[in-house]
PDB file of C-alpha atoms in Angstrom:
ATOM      1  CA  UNK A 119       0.000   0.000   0.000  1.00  0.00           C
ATOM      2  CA  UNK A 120       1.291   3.354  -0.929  1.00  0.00           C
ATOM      3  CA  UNK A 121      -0.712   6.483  -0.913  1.00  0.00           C
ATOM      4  CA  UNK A 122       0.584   9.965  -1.599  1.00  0.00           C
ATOM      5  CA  UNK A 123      -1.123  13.365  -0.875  1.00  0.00           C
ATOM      6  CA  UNK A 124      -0.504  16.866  -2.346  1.00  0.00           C
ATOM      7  CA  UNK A 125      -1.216  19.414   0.659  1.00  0.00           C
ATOM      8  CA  UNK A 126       0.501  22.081  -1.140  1.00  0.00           C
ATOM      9  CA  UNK A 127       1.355  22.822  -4.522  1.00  0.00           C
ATOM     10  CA  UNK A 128       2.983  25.821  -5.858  1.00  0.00           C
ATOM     11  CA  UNK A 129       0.702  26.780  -8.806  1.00  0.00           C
ATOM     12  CA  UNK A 130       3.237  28.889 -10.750  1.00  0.00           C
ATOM     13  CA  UNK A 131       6.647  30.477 -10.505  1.00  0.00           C
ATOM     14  CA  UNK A 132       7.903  33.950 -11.334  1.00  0.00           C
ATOM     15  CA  UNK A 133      11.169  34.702 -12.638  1.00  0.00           C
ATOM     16  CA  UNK A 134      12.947  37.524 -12.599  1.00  0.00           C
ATOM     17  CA  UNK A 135      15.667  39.359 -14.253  1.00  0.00           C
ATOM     18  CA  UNK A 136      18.030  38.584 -11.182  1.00  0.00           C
ATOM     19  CA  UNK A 137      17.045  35.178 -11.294  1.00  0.00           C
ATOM     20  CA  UNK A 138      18.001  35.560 -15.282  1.00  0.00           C
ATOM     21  CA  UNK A 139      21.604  36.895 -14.212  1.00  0.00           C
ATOM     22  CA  UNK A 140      22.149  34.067 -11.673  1.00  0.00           C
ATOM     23  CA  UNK A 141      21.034  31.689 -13.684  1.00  0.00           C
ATOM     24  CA  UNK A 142      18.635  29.826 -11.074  1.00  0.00           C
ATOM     25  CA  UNK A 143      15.390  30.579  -9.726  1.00  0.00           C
ATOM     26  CA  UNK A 144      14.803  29.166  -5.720  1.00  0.00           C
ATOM     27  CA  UNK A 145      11.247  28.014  -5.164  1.00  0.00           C
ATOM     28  CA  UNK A 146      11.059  27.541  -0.777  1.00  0.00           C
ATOM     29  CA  UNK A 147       8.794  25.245   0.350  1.00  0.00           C
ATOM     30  CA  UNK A 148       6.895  25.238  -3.113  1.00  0.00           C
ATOM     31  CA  UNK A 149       5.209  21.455  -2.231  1.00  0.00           C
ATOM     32  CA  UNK A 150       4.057  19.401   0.881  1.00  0.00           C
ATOM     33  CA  UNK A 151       3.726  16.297   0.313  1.00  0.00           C
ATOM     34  CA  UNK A 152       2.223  13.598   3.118  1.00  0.00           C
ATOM     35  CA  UNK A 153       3.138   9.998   2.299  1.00  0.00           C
ATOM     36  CA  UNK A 154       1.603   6.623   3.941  1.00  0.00           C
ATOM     37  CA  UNK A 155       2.902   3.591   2.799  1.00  0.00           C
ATOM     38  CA  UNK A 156       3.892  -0.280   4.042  1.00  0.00           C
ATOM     39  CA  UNK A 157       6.344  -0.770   1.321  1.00  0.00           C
ATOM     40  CA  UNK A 158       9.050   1.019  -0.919  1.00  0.00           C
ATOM     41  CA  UNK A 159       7.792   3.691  -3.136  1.00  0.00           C
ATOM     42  CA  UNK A 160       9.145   6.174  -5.523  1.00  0.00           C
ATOM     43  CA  UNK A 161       8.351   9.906  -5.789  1.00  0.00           C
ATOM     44  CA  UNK A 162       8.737  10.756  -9.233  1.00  0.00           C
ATOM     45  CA  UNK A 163       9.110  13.846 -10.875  1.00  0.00           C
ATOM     46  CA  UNK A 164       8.248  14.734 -14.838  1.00  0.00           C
ATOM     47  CA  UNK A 165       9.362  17.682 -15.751  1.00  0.00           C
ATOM     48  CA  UNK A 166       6.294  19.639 -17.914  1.00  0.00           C
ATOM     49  CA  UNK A 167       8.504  22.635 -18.918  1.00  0.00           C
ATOM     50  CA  UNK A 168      11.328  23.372 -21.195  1.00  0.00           C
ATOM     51  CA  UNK A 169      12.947  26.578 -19.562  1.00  0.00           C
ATOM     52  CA  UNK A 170      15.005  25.118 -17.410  1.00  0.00           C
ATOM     53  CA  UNK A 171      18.087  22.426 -17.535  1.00  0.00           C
ATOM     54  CA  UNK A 172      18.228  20.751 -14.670  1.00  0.00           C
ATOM     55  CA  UNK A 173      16.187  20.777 -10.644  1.00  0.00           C
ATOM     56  CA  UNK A 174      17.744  20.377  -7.012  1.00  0.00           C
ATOM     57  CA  UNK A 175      14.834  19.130  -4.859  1.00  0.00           C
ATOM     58  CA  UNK A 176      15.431  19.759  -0.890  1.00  0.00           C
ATOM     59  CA  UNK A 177      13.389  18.688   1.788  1.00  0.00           C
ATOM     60  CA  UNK A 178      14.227  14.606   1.344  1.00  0.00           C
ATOM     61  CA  UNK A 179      16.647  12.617   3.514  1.00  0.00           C
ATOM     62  CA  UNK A 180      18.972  13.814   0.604  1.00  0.00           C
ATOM     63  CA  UNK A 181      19.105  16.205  -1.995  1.00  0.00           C
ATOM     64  CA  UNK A 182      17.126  14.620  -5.522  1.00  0.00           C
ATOM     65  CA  UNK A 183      18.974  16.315  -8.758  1.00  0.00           C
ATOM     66  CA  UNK A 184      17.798  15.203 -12.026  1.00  0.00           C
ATOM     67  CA  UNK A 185      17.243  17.255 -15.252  1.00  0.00           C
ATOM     68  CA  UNK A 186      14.646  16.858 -18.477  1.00  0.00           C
ATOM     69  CA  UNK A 187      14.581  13.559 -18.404  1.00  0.00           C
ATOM     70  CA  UNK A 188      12.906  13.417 -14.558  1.00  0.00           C
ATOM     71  CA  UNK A 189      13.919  11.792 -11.786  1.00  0.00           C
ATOM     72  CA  UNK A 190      12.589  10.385  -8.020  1.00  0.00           C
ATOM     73  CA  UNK A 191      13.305   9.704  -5.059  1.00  0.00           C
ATOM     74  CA  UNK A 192      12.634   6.355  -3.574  1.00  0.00           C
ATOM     75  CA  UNK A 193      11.439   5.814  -0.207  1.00  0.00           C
ATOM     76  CA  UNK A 194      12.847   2.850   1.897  1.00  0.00           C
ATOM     77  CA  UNK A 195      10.605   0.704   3.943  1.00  0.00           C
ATOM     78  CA  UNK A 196      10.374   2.433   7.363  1.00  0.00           C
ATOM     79  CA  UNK A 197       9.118   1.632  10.718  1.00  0.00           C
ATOM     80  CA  UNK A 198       7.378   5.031  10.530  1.00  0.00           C
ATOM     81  CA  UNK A 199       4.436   4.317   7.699  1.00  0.00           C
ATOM     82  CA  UNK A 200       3.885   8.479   7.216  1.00  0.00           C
ATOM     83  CA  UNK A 201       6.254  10.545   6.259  1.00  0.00           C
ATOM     84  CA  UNK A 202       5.793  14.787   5.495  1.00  0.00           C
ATOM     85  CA  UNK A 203       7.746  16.050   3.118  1.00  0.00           C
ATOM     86  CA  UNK A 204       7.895  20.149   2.451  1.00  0.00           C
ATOM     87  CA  UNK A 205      10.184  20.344  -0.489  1.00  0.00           C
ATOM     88  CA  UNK A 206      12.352  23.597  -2.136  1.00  0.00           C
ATOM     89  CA  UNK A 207      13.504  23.544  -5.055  1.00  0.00           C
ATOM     90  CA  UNK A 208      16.310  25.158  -7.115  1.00  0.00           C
ATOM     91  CA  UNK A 209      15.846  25.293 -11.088  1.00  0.00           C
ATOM     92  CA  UNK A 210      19.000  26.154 -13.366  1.00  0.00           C
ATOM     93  CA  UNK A 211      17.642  28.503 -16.081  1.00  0.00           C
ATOM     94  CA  UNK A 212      18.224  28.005 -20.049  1.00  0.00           C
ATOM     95  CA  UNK A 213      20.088  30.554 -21.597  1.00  0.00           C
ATOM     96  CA  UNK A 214      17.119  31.400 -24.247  1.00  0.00           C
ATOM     97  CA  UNK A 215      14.664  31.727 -20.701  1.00  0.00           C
ATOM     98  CA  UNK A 216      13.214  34.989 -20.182  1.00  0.00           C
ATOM     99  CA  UNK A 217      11.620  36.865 -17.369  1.00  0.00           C
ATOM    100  CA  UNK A 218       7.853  36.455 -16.591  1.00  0.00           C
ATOM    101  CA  UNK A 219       5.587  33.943 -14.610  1.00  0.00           C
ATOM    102  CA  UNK A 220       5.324  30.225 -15.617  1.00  0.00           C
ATOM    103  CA  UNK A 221       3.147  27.320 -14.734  1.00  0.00           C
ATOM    104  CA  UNK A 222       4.328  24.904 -12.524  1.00  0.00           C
ATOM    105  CA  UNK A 223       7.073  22.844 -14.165  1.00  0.00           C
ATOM    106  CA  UNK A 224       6.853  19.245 -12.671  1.00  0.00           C
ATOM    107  CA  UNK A 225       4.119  16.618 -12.456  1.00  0.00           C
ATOM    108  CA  UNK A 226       4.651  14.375  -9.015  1.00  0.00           C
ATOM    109  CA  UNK A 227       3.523  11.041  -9.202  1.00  0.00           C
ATOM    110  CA  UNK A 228       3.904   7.818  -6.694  1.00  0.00           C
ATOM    111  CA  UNK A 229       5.179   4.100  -8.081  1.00  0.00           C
ATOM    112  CA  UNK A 230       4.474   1.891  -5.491  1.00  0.00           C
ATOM    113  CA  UNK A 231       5.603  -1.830  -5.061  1.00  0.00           C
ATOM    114  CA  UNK A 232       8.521  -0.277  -6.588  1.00  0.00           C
ATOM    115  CA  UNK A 233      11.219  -3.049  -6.666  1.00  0.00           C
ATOM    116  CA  UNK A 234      15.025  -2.618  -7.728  1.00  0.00           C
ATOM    117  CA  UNK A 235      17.662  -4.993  -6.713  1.00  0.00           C
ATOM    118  CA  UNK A 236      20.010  -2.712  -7.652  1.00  0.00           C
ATOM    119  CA  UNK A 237      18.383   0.545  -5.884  1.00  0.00           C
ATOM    120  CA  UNK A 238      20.054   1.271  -2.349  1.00  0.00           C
ATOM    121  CA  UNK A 239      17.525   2.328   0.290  1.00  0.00           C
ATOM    122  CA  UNK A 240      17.609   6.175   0.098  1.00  0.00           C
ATOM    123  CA  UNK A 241      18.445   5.393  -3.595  1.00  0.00           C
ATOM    124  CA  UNK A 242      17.826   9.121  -5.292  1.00  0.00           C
ATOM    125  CA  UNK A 243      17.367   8.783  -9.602  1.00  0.00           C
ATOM    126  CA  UNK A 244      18.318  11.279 -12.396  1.00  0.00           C
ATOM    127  CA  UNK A 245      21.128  12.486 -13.960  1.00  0.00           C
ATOM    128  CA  UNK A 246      23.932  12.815 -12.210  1.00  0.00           C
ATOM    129  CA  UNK A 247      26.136  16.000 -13.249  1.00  0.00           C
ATOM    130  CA  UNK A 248      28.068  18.822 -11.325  1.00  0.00           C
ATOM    131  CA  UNK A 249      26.163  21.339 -10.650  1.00  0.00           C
ATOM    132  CA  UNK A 250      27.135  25.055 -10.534  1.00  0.00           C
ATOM    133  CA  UNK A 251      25.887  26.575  -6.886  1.00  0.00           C
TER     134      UNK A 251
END
Protein backbone atom coordinates (compact mmCIF):
# COMPACT_ATOMS: atom_id res chain seq x y z
CA UNK A 1 0.00 0.00 0.00
CA UNK A 2 1.29 3.35 -0.93
CA UNK A 3 -0.71 6.48 -0.91
CA UNK A 4 0.58 9.96 -1.60
CA UNK A 5 -1.12 13.37 -0.88
CA UNK A 6 -0.50 16.87 -2.35
CA UNK A 7 -1.22 19.41 0.66
CA UNK A 8 0.50 22.08 -1.14
CA UNK A 9 1.35 22.82 -4.52
CA UNK A 10 2.98 25.82 -5.86
CA UNK A 11 0.70 26.78 -8.81
CA UNK A 12 3.24 28.89 -10.75
CA UNK A 13 6.65 30.48 -10.51
CA UNK A 14 7.90 33.95 -11.33
CA UNK A 15 11.17 34.70 -12.64
CA UNK A 16 12.95 37.52 -12.60
CA UNK A 17 15.67 39.36 -14.25
CA UNK A 18 18.03 38.58 -11.18
CA UNK A 19 17.04 35.18 -11.29
CA UNK A 20 18.00 35.56 -15.28
CA UNK A 21 21.60 36.89 -14.21
CA UNK A 22 22.15 34.07 -11.67
CA UNK A 23 21.03 31.69 -13.68
CA UNK A 24 18.63 29.83 -11.07
CA UNK A 25 15.39 30.58 -9.73
CA UNK A 26 14.80 29.17 -5.72
CA UNK A 27 11.25 28.01 -5.16
CA UNK A 28 11.06 27.54 -0.78
CA UNK A 29 8.79 25.24 0.35
CA UNK A 30 6.89 25.24 -3.11
CA UNK A 31 5.21 21.46 -2.23
CA UNK A 32 4.06 19.40 0.88
CA UNK A 33 3.73 16.30 0.31
CA UNK A 34 2.22 13.60 3.12
CA UNK A 35 3.14 10.00 2.30
CA UNK A 36 1.60 6.62 3.94
CA UNK A 37 2.90 3.59 2.80
CA UNK A 38 3.89 -0.28 4.04
CA UNK A 39 6.34 -0.77 1.32
CA UNK A 40 9.05 1.02 -0.92
CA UNK A 41 7.79 3.69 -3.14
CA UNK A 42 9.15 6.17 -5.52
CA UNK A 43 8.35 9.91 -5.79
CA UNK A 44 8.74 10.76 -9.23
CA UNK A 45 9.11 13.85 -10.88
CA UNK A 46 8.25 14.73 -14.84
CA UNK A 47 9.36 17.68 -15.75
CA UNK A 48 6.29 19.64 -17.91
CA UNK A 49 8.50 22.64 -18.92
CA UNK A 50 11.33 23.37 -21.19
CA UNK A 51 12.95 26.58 -19.56
CA UNK A 52 15.01 25.12 -17.41
CA UNK A 53 18.09 22.43 -17.54
CA UNK A 54 18.23 20.75 -14.67
CA UNK A 55 16.19 20.78 -10.64
CA UNK A 56 17.74 20.38 -7.01
CA UNK A 57 14.83 19.13 -4.86
CA UNK A 58 15.43 19.76 -0.89
CA UNK A 59 13.39 18.69 1.79
CA UNK A 60 14.23 14.61 1.34
CA UNK A 61 16.65 12.62 3.51
CA UNK A 62 18.97 13.81 0.60
CA UNK A 63 19.11 16.20 -1.99
CA UNK A 64 17.13 14.62 -5.52
CA UNK A 65 18.97 16.32 -8.76
CA UNK A 66 17.80 15.20 -12.03
CA UNK A 67 17.24 17.26 -15.25
CA UNK A 68 14.65 16.86 -18.48
CA UNK A 69 14.58 13.56 -18.40
CA UNK A 70 12.91 13.42 -14.56
CA UNK A 71 13.92 11.79 -11.79
CA UNK A 72 12.59 10.38 -8.02
CA UNK A 73 13.31 9.70 -5.06
CA UNK A 74 12.63 6.35 -3.57
CA UNK A 75 11.44 5.81 -0.21
CA UNK A 76 12.85 2.85 1.90
CA UNK A 77 10.61 0.70 3.94
CA UNK A 78 10.37 2.43 7.36
CA UNK A 79 9.12 1.63 10.72
CA UNK A 80 7.38 5.03 10.53
CA UNK A 81 4.44 4.32 7.70
CA UNK A 82 3.88 8.48 7.22
CA UNK A 83 6.25 10.54 6.26
CA UNK A 84 5.79 14.79 5.49
CA UNK A 85 7.75 16.05 3.12
CA UNK A 86 7.90 20.15 2.45
CA UNK A 87 10.18 20.34 -0.49
CA UNK A 88 12.35 23.60 -2.14
CA UNK A 89 13.50 23.54 -5.06
CA UNK A 90 16.31 25.16 -7.12
CA UNK A 91 15.85 25.29 -11.09
CA UNK A 92 19.00 26.15 -13.37
CA UNK A 93 17.64 28.50 -16.08
CA UNK A 94 18.22 28.00 -20.05
CA UNK A 95 20.09 30.55 -21.60
CA UNK A 96 17.12 31.40 -24.25
CA UNK A 97 14.66 31.73 -20.70
CA UNK A 98 13.21 34.99 -20.18
CA UNK A 99 11.62 36.86 -17.37
CA UNK A 100 7.85 36.45 -16.59
CA UNK A 101 5.59 33.94 -14.61
CA UNK A 102 5.32 30.23 -15.62
CA UNK A 103 3.15 27.32 -14.73
CA UNK A 104 4.33 24.90 -12.52
CA UNK A 105 7.07 22.84 -14.16
CA UNK A 106 6.85 19.25 -12.67
CA UNK A 107 4.12 16.62 -12.46
CA UNK A 108 4.65 14.37 -9.01
CA UNK A 109 3.52 11.04 -9.20
CA UNK A 110 3.90 7.82 -6.69
CA UNK A 111 5.18 4.10 -8.08
CA UNK A 112 4.47 1.89 -5.49
CA UNK A 113 5.60 -1.83 -5.06
CA UNK A 114 8.52 -0.28 -6.59
CA UNK A 115 11.22 -3.05 -6.67
CA UNK A 116 15.02 -2.62 -7.73
CA UNK A 117 17.66 -4.99 -6.71
CA UNK A 118 20.01 -2.71 -7.65
CA UNK A 119 18.38 0.54 -5.88
CA UNK A 120 20.05 1.27 -2.35
CA UNK A 121 17.52 2.33 0.29
CA UNK A 122 17.61 6.18 0.10
CA UNK A 123 18.44 5.39 -3.59
CA UNK A 124 17.83 9.12 -5.29
CA UNK A 125 17.37 8.78 -9.60
CA UNK A 126 18.32 11.28 -12.40
CA UNK A 127 21.13 12.49 -13.96
CA UNK A 128 23.93 12.82 -12.21
CA UNK A 129 26.14 16.00 -13.25
CA UNK A 130 28.07 18.82 -11.32
CA UNK A 131 26.16 21.34 -10.65
CA UNK A 132 27.14 25.05 -10.53
CA UNK A 133 25.89 26.57 -6.89
Amino acid sequence: MAKMRVLVQAAQLTIGEEDLARGFVDAECASQIELRSNARCRIAFRPTAAWFNFVHIYGFPRSVDFGTDGGGYVRPLERQRSSMYRLSYRFELRGDTRPGTYRWPLAIGLESGFEDPAAAPDAVYGSSRTSRR
